[in-house]
Short mmCIF file of N, CA and C and ligand atoms in Angstrom, two decimals:
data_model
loop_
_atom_site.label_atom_id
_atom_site.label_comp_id
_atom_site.label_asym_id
_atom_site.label_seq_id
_atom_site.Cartn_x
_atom_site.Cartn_y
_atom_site.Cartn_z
N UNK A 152 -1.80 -21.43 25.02
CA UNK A 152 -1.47 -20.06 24.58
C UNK A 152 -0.13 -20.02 23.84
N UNK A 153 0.64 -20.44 24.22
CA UNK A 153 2.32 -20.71 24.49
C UNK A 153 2.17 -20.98 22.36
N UNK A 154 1.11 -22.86 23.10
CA UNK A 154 1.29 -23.96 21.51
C UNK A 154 0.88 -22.56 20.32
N UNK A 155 -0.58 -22.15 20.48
CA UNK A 155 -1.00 -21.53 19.68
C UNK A 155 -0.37 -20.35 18.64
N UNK A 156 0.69 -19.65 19.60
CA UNK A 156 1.38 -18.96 18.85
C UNK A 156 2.26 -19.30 18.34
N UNK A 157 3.11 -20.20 18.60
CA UNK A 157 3.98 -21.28 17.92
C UNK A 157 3.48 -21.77 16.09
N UNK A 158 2.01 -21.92 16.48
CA UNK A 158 1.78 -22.53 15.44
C UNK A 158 1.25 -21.28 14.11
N UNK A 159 1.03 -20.35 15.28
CA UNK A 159 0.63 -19.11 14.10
C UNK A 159 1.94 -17.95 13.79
N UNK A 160 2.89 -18.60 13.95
CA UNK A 160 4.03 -18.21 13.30
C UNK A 160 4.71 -19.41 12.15
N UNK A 161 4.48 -20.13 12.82
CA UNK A 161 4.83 -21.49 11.69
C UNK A 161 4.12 -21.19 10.42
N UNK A 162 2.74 -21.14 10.37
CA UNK A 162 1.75 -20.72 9.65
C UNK A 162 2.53 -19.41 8.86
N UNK A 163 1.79 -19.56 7.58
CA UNK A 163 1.94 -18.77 6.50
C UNK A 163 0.84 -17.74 6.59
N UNK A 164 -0.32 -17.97 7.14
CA UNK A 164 -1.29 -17.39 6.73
C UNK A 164 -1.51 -16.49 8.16
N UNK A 165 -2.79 -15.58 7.90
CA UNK A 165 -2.72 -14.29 8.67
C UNK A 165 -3.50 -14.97 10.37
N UNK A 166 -3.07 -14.49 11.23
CA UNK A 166 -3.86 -14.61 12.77
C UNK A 166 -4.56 -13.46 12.74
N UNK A 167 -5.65 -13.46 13.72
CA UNK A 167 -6.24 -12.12 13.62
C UNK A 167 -5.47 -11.28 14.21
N UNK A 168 -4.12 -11.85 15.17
CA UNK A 168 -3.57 -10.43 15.85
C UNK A 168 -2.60 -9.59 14.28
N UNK A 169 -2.73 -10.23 13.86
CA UNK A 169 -1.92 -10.26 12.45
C UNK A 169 -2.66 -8.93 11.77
N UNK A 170 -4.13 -9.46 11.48
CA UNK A 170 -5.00 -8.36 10.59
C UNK A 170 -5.25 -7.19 11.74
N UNK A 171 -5.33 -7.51 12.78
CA UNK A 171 -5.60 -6.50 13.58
C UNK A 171 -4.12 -5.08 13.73
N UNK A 172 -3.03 -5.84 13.60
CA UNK A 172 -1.67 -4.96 13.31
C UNK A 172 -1.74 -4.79 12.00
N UNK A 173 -2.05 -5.40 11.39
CA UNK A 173 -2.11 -4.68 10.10
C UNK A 173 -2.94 -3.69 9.48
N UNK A 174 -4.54 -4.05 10.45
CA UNK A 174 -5.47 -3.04 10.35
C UNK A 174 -4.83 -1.37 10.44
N UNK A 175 -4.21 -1.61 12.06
CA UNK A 175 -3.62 0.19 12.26
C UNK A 175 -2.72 0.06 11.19
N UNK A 176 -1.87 -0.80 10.52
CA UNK A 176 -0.95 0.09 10.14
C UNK A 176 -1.37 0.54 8.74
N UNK A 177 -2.47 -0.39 8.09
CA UNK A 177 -2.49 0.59 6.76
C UNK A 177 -3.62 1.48 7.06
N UNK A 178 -3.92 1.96 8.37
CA UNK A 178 -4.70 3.04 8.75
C UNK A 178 -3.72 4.11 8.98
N UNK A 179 -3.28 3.93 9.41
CA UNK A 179 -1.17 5.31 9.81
C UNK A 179 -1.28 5.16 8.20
N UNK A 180 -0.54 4.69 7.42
CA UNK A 180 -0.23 4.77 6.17
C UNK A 180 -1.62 5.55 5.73
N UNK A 181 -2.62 5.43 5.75
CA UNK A 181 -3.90 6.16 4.85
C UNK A 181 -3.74 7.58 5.36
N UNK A 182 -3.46 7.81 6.95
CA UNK A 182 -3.31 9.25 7.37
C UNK A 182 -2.19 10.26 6.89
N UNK A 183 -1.14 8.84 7.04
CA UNK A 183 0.47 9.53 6.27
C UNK A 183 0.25 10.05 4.73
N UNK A 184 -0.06 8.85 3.41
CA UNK A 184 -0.64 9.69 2.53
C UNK A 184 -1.53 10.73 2.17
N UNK A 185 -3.08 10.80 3.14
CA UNK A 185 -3.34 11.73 2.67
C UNK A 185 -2.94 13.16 2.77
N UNK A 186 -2.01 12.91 3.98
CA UNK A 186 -1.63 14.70 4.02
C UNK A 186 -0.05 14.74 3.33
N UNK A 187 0.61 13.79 2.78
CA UNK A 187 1.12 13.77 1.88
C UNK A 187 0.74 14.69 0.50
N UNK A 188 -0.31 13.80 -0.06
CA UNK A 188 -1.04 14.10 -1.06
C UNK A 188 -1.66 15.97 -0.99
N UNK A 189 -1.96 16.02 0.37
CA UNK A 189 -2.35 17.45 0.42
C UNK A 189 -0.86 18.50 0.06
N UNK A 190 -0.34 17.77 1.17
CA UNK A 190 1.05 19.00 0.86
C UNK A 190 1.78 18.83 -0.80
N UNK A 191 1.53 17.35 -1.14
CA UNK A 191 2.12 17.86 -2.91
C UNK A 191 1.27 18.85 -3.89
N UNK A 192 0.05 18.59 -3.25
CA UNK A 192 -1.03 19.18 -4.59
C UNK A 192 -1.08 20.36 -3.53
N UNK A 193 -0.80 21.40 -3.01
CA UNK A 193 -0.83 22.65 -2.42
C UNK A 193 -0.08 23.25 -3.02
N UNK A 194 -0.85 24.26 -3.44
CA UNK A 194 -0.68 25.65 -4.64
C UNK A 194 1.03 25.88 -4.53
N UNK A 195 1.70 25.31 -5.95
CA UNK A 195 2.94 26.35 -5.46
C UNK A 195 3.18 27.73 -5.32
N UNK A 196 4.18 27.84 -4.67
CA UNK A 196 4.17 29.35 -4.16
C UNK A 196 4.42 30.23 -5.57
N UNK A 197 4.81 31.12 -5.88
CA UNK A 197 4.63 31.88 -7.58
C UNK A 197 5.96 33.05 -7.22
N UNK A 198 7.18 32.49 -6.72
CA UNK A 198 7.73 33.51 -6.77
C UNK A 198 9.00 33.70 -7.90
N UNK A 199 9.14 32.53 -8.57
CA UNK A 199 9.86 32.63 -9.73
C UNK A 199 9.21 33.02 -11.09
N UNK A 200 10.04 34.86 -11.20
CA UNK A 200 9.79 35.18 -12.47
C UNK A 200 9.64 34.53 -13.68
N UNK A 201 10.78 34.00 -13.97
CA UNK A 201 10.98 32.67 -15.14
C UNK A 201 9.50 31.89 -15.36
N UNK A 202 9.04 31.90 -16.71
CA UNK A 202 7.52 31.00 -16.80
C UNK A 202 8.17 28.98 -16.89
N UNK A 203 9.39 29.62 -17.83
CA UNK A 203 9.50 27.90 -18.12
C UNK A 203 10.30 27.36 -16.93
N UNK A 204 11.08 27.66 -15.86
CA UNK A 204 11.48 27.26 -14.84
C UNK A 204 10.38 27.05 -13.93
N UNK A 205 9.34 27.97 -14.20
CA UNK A 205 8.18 27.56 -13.04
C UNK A 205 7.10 25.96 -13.87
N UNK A 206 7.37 26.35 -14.86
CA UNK A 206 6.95 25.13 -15.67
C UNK A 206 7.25 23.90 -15.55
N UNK A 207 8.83 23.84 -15.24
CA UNK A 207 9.51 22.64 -15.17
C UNK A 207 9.12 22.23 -13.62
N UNK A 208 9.18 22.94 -12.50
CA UNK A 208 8.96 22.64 -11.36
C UNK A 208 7.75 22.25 -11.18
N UNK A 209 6.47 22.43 -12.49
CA UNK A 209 5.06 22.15 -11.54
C UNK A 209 5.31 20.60 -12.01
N UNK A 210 6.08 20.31 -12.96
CA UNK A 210 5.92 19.14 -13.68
C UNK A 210 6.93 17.39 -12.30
N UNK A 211 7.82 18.63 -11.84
CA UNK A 211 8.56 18.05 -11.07
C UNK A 211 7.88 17.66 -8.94
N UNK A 212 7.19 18.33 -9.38
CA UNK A 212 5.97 18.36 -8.38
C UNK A 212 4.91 17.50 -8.52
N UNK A 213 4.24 17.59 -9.59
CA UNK A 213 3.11 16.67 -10.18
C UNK A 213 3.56 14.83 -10.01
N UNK A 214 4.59 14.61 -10.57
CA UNK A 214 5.04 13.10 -10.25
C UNK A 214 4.94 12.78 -8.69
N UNK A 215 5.51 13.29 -7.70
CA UNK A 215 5.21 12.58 -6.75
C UNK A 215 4.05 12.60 -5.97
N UNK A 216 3.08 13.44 -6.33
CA UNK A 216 1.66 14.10 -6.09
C UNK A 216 0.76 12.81 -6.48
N UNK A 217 1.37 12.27 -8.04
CA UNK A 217 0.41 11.18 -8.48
C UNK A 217 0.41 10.37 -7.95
N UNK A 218 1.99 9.76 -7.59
CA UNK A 218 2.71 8.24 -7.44
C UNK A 218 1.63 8.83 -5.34
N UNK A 219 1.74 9.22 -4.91
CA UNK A 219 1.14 9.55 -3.37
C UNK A 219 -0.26 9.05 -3.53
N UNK A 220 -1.06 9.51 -4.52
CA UNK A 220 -2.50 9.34 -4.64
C UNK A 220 -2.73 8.06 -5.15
N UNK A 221 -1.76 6.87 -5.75
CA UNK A 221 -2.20 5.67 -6.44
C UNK A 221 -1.60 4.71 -4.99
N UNK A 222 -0.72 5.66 -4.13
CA UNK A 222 -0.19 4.19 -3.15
C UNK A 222 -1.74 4.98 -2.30
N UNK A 223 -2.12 6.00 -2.00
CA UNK A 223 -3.15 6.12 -1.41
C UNK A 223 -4.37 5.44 -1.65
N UNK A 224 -4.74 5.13 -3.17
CA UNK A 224 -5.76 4.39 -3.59
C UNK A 224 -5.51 2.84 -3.35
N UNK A 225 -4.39 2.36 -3.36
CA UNK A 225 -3.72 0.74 -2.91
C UNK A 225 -4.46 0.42 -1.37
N UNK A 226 -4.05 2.09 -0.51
CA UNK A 226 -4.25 1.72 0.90
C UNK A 226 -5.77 1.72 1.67
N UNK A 227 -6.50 2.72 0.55
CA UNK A 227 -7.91 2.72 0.75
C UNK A 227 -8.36 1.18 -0.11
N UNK A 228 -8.07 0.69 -1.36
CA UNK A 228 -8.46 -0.87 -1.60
C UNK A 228 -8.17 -1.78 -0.73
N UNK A 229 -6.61 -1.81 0.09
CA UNK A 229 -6.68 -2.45 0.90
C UNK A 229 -7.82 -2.75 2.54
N UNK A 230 -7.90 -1.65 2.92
CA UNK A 230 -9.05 -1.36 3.84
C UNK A 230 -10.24 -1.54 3.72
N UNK A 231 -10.99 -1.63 1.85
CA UNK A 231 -12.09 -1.92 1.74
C UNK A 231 -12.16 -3.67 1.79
N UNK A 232 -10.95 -4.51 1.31
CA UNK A 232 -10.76 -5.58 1.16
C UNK A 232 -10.42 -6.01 2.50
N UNK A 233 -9.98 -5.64 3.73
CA UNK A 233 -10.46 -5.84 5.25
C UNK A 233 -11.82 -6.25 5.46
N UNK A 234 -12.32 -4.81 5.51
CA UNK A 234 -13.67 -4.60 5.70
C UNK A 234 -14.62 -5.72 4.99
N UNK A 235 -14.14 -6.59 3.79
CA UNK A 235 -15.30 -7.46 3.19
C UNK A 235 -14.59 -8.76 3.23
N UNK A 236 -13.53 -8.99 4.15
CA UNK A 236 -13.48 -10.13 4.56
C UNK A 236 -12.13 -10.59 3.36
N UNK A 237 -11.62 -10.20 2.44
CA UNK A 237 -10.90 -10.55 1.42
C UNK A 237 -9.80 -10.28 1.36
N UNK A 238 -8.73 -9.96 2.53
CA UNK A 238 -7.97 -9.13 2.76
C UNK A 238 -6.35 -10.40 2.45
N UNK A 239 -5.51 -10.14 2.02
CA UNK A 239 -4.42 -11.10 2.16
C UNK A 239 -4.54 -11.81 1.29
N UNK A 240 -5.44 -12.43 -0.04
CA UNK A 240 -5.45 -12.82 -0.94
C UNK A 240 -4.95 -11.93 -2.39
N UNK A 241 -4.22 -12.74 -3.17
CA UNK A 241 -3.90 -12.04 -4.38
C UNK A 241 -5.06 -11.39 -5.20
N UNK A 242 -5.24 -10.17 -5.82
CA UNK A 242 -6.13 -9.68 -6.39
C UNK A 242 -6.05 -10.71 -8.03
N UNK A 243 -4.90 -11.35 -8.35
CA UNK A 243 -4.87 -12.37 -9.62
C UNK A 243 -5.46 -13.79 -9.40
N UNK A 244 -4.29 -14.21 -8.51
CA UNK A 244 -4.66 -15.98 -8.54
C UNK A 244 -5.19 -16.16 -7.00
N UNK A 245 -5.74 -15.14 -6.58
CA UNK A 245 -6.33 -15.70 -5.23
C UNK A 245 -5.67 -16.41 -4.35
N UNK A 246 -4.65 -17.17 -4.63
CA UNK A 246 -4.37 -17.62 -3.39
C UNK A 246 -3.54 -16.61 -2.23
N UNK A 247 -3.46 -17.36 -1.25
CA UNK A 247 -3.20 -16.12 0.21
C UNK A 247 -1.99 -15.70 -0.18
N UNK A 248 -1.66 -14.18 0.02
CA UNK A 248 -0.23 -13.50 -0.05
C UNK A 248 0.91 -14.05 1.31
N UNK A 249 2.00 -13.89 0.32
CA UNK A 249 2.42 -14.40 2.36
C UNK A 249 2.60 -13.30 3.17
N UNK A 250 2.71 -14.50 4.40
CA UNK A 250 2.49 -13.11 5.72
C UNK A 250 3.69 -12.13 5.58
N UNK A 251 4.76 -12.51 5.61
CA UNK A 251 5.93 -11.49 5.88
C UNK A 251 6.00 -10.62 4.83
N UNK A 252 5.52 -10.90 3.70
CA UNK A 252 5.28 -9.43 2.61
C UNK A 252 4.57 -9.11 3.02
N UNK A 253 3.10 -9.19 3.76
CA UNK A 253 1.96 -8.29 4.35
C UNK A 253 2.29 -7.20 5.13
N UNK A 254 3.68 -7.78 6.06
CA UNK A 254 3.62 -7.12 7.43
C UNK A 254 4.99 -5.78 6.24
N UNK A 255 5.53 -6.38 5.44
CA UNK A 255 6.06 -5.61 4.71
C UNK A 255 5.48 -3.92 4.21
N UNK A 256 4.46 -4.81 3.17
CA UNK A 256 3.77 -4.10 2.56
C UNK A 256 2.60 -4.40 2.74
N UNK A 257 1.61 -3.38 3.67
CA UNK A 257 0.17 -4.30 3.82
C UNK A 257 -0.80 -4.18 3.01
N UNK A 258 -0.67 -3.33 2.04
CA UNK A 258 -1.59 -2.70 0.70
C UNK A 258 -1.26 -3.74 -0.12
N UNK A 259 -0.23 -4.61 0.40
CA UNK A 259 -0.21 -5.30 -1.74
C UNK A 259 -1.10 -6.12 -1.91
N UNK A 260 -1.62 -6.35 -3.26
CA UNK A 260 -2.80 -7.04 -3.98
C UNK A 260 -1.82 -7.99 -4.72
N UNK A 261 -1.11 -8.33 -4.69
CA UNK A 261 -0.80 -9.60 -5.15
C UNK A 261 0.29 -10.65 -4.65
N UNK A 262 0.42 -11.80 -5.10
CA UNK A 262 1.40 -12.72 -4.31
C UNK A 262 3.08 -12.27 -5.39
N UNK A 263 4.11 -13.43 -4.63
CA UNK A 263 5.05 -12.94 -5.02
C UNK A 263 5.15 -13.37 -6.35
N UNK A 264 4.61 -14.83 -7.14
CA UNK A 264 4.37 -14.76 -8.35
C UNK A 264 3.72 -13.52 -9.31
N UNK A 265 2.69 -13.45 -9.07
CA UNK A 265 2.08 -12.67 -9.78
C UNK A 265 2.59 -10.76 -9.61
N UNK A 266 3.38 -10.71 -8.72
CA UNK A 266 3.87 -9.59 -8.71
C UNK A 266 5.01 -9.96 -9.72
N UNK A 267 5.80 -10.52 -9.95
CA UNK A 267 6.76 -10.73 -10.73
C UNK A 267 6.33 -10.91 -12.35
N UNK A 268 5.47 -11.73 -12.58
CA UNK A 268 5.00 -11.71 -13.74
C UNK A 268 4.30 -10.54 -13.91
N UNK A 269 3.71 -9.24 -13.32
CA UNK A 269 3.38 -7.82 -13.70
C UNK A 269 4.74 -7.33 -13.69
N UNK A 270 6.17 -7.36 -13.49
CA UNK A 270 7.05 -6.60 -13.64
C UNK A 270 7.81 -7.08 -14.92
N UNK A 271 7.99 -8.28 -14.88
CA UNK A 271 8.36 -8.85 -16.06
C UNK A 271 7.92 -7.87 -17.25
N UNK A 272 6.36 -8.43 -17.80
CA UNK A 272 5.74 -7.87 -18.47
C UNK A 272 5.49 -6.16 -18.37
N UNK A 273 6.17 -5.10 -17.56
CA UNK A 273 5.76 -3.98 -17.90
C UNK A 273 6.57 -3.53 -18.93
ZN1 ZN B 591 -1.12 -14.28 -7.37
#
């Protein structure tokens, strides 16, 4: 018991107690965004006379409404990529993400190369 965990910390790659903590947590994260997402996209209230001040605010509202719904779509891909067995591999070069960015970030689709070469290039 003792050896085993020894060796699945040494290890780079995921244990199932691993996917199984990671399961809840990008399940909390899917609950946290979506009512995120609800409370950004909920009707603003209409009490400023001003049209272009209310203008500027829907616009200032709308950004984090989006950026909520694309880490929401990350956390629902991640969960479908659980569910089919594919979970912890880069969505580029396939090979396994490492563990301690997982437990980081458990939605990410890519390794630390290939995350770098998408930032590079944006
Ligand atoms: Zn990669």
């Amino acid at each position: 018991m003792v050896n085993t965990r020894i060796t699945g910390r040494r290890d780079r790659r995921l244990t199932p107690e691993d996917l199984a903590a990671l399961r809840d947590s990008i399940h909390e994260q899917r609950l946290f965004r979506e009512e995120q997402v609800r409370q950004l996209t909920a009707a603003p209230p209409r009490t400023d006379p001003d049209p272009r001040a209310s203008a500027a605010r829907t616009e200032v509202r709308t950004e984090p409404a989006a950026s909520a719904r694309m880490v929401l779509a990350d956390v629902e891909a991640a969960l479908r990529r659980l569910a089919e067995g594919r979970y912890g591999h880069c969505h580029l070069c396939r090979r396994p993400i490492d563990r301690a960015h997982l437990m980081i970030v458990p939605q990410a689709r890519y390794c630390a190369r290939c995350r770098q070469v998408r930032e590079v290039a944006r």
